[in-house]
XYZ file of N, CA, C and O in Angstrom:
280
model
N 6.588 -5.931 8.488
C 5.096 -5.661 9.172
C 4.471 -4.754 8.045
O 4.960 -3.677 7.822
N 3.122 -5.155 7.984
C 2.283 -4.376 7.206
C 2.061 -3.032 7.614
O 1.796 -3.047 8.981
N 1.792 -2.129 6.881
C 1.183 -0.645 7.574
C 0.056 -0.790 8.070
O -0.964 -1.343 7.639
N -0.461 -0.077 9.318
C -1.709 -0.008 10.005
C -2.758 0.585 8.917
O -2.299 1.454 8.242
N -4.036 0.315 9.366
C -5.049 1.098 8.673
C -5.023 2.702 8.472
O -5.236 3.366 7.490
N -4.434 3.224 9.948
C -4.458 4.796 9.854
C -3.292 5.456 8.877
O -3.589 6.486 8.552
N -2.456 4.815 8.199
C -1.758 5.097 7.066
C -2.147 5.137 5.892
O -1.449 5.551 4.808
N -3.499 4.495 5.763
C -3.683 4.095 4.177
C -5.068 4.855 4.212
O -5.992 4.799 4.972
N -5.035 6.003 3.219
C -6.396 6.538 2.730
C -6.559 6.630 1.440
O -5.452 6.405 0.693
N -7.761 6.600 0.855
C -7.686 6.905 -0.610
C -7.155 8.006 -1.238
O -6.788 9.117 -0.528
N -6.209 7.505 -2.246
C -5.465 8.572 -2.773
C -4.038 8.373 -2.628
O -3.072 8.980 -3.351
N -3.471 7.589 -1.817
C -2.246 7.407 -1.496
C -1.740 6.046 -2.241
O -2.463 5.248 -2.675
N -0.378 6.143 -2.803
C 0.187 5.213 -3.620
C 0.627 4.130 -2.651
O 1.296 4.401 -1.677
N 0.314 2.918 -3.091
C 0.690 1.806 -2.319
C 1.209 0.501 -2.953
O 1.100 0.491 -4.326
N 1.979 -0.437 -2.251
C 2.437 -1.522 -3.252
C 1.480 -2.687 -2.438
O 1.549 -2.800 -1.311
N 0.807 -3.492 -3.168
C -0.111 -4.493 -2.616
C 0.094 -5.916 -3.247
O 0.908 -5.922 -4.473
N -0.008 -7.068 -2.415
C 0.312 -8.366 -3.039
C -1.091 -8.939 -3.289
O -2.115 -8.978 -2.293
N -1.552 -9.213 -4.414
C -2.617 -9.987 -4.732
C -2.847 -11.404 -4.374
O -1.657 -11.752 -4.119
N -4.017 -11.981 -4.191
C -4.160 -13.257 -3.317
C -3.469 -14.030 -4.565
O -2.703 -15.123 -3.747
N -3.344 -14.311 -5.791
C -2.888 -15.356 -6.388
C -1.354 -15.088 -6.561
O -0.606 -15.779 -6.844
N -0.808 -13.963 -6.000
C 0.635 -13.587 -5.842
C 1.196 -13.748 -4.669
O 2.459 -13.569 -4.228
N 0.488 -14.166 -3.597
C 1.052 -14.240 -2.154
C 2.244 -15.317 -2.261
O 2.904 -15.209 -1.514
N 1.951 -16.882 -3.185
C 3.155 -17.457 -2.892
C 4.391 -16.626 -3.406
O 5.847 -17.128 -2.883
N 4.523 -16.216 -4.562
C 5.703 -15.291 -5.165
C 6.033 -14.205 -4.688
O 7.249 -13.800 -4.538
N 4.959 -13.364 -3.740
C 5.303 -12.357 -3.146
C 5.561 -10.978 -4.082
O 5.831 -9.975 -3.795
N 4.969 -11.249 -5.190
C 5.042 -10.377 -6.607
C 4.123 -9.022 -6.128
O 2.590 -9.333 -5.739
N 4.720 -7.914 -6.080
C 3.926 -6.685 -5.689
C 3.272 -5.782 -6.729
O 3.944 -5.908 -7.795
N 2.146 -5.244 -6.531
C 1.504 -4.408 -7.559
C 1.552 -3.098 -7.063
O 1.045 -2.729 -5.994
N 1.627 -2.038 -7.609
C 1.853 -0.712 -7.307
C 0.421 0.128 -7.868
O 0.114 -0.173 -8.966
N 0.000 0.951 -6.902
C -1.461 1.533 -7.326
C -1.849 2.323 -6.413
O -1.222 2.620 -5.343
N -3.009 3.082 -6.810
C -3.507 4.242 -5.898
C -4.625 3.737 -5.165
O -5.795 3.183 -5.877
N -4.738 3.860 -3.871
C -5.889 3.391 -3.222
C -7.336 4.012 -3.393
O -7.213 5.532 -3.624
N -8.116 3.098 -3.958
C -9.677 3.683 -4.191
C -10.563 3.389 -3.098
O -11.059 4.352 -2.723
N -10.378 2.367 -2.492
C -11.220 1.877 -1.021
C -10.585 1.127 -0.141
O -9.750 0.248 -0.571
N -10.823 1.272 1.139
C -10.261 0.378 2.003
C -11.199 -0.674 2.381
O -12.669 -0.415 2.488
N -10.834 -2.006 2.252
C -11.895 -3.034 2.297
C -11.670 -3.762 3.895
O -12.807 -4.433 4.392
N -10.789 -3.617 4.412
C -10.521 -4.137 5.744
C -10.960 -3.290 6.947
O -10.622 -1.957 6.707
N -11.754 -3.468 7.972
C -12.312 -2.444 8.867
C -11.245 -2.235 9.990
O -11.306 -1.357 10.728
N -10.731 -3.473 10.441
C -9.772 -3.580 11.609
C -8.742 -2.585 11.567
O -8.438 -2.328 10.301
N -8.190 -2.147 12.561
C -6.882 -1.201 12.357
C -5.906 -1.791 11.933
O -4.759 -1.040 11.462
N -5.679 -3.011 12.078
C -4.342 -3.806 11.700
C -4.903 -5.092 11.148
O -5.760 -5.545 11.506
N -4.103 -5.863 10.307
C -4.194 -7.115 10.199
C -2.988 -7.789 9.620
O -2.138 -6.929 9.077
N -2.677 -8.858 10.064
C -1.396 -9.792 10.021
C -0.828 -9.667 8.748
O 0.391 -9.751 8.462
N -1.682 -9.845 7.510
C -1.105 -10.087 6.197
C -1.309 -8.755 5.544
O -0.853 -8.705 4.281
N -1.867 -7.533 6.216
C -1.957 -6.480 5.303
C -3.348 -5.786 5.157
O -4.358 -6.845 5.161
N -3.470 -4.724 5.192
C -5.164 -4.158 4.849
C -5.428 -4.342 3.664
O -4.699 -3.867 2.788
N -6.680 -4.970 3.554
C -6.983 -5.066 2.091
C -7.635 -3.990 1.604
O -8.628 -3.250 2.321
N -7.061 -3.537 0.321
C -8.036 -2.495 -0.482
C -8.240 -2.711 -1.837
O -7.580 -3.676 -2.707
N -8.833 -1.823 -2.388
C -9.176 -1.789 -3.872
C -8.495 -0.482 -4.333
O -8.699 0.519 -3.995
N -7.616 -0.750 -5.605
C -7.063 0.212 -6.084
C -7.978 0.741 -7.309
O -8.766 0.203 -7.692
N -7.375 2.130 -7.555
C -8.220 2.636 -8.655
C -8.345 2.111 -10.214
O -9.206 1.928 -10.733
N -7.383 0.928 -10.198
C -7.257 0.023 -11.334
C -8.345 -1.138 -11.352
O -8.448 -1.875 -12.147
N -8.891 -1.471 -10.122
C -9.885 -2.566 -9.780
C -9.072 -3.499 -8.995
O -9.842 -4.580 -8.646
N -7.861 -3.757 -9.044
C -7.061 -4.559 -8.178
C -7.303 -4.592 -6.685
O -7.318 -3.653 -6.029
N -7.573 -5.732 -6.191
C -7.721 -5.839 -4.800
C -6.466 -6.855 -4.263
O -5.977 -7.810 -4.624
N -5.979 -6.103 -3.205
C -4.762 -6.843 -2.488
C -4.676 -6.259 -1.304
O -5.277 -5.444 -1.033
N -3.557 -6.994 -0.524
C -3.276 -6.431 0.843
C -2.146 -5.151 0.744
O -1.103 -5.839 0.248
N -2.224 -4.377 1.454
C -0.885 -3.366 1.536
C 0.248 -3.954 2.197
O 0.240 -4.529 3.154
N 1.522 -4.099 1.419
C 2.510 -4.275 1.950
C 3.421 -2.963 2.209
O 3.999 -3.327 3.140
N 3.295 -1.917 1.539
C 3.913 -1.003 1.699
C 3.321 0.314 1.132
O 2.535 0.475 0.089
N 3.373 1.711 2.116
C 2.754 2.815 1.549
C 4.124 3.548 0.888
O 5.127 3.622 1.443
N 3.674 4.112 -0.257
C 4.834 4.696 -1.040
C 4.847 6.457 -0.874
O 3.867 6.836 -1.228
N 5.999 6.660 -0.396
C 5.996 8.011 -0.040
C 6.386 8.988 -1.232
O 6.837 8.221 -2.281
N 5.673 10.055 -1.703
C 6.091 10.775 -2.994
C 7.375 10.805 -3.630
O 7.707 10.814 -4.458
N 8.158 11.211 -2.504
C 9.552 11.344 -2.818
C 10.474 10.047 -3.122
O 11.402 10.003 -3.682
N 9.746 8.801 -3.021
C 10.121 7.511 -3.166
C 9.694 6.718 -4.297
O 10.230 5.666 -4.746
N 8.679 7.376 -5.052
C 7.992 6.733 -6.400
C 9.073 6.716 -7.475
O 9.204 5.508 -8.171
N 10.018 7.488 -7.578
C 10.888 7.573 -8.612
C 11.970 6.504 -8.493
O 12.621 5.998 -9.212
N 12.297 6.146 -7.250
C 13.265 4.799 -7.244
C 12.845 3.578 -7.328
O 13.560 2.912 -7.699
N 11.455 3.361 -7.423
C 10.979 1.925 -7.808
C 11.133 1.273 -9.234
O 11.163 2.524 -10.034
């Protein structure tokens, strides 16, 4: 289950799936710049724009102590 909007704030590191990567499930890691979904939850993940300009749906929020593991 994708994290709710309440766990996603600008500046947090997340893994997102881009629209073109949905069939493969390939994830892109980045820092949230803007939240694009207004609802508190979404079955496919909250849509965000990363600082790199990538738009995708959040699959996981990365805690700072876990960034080195990936």
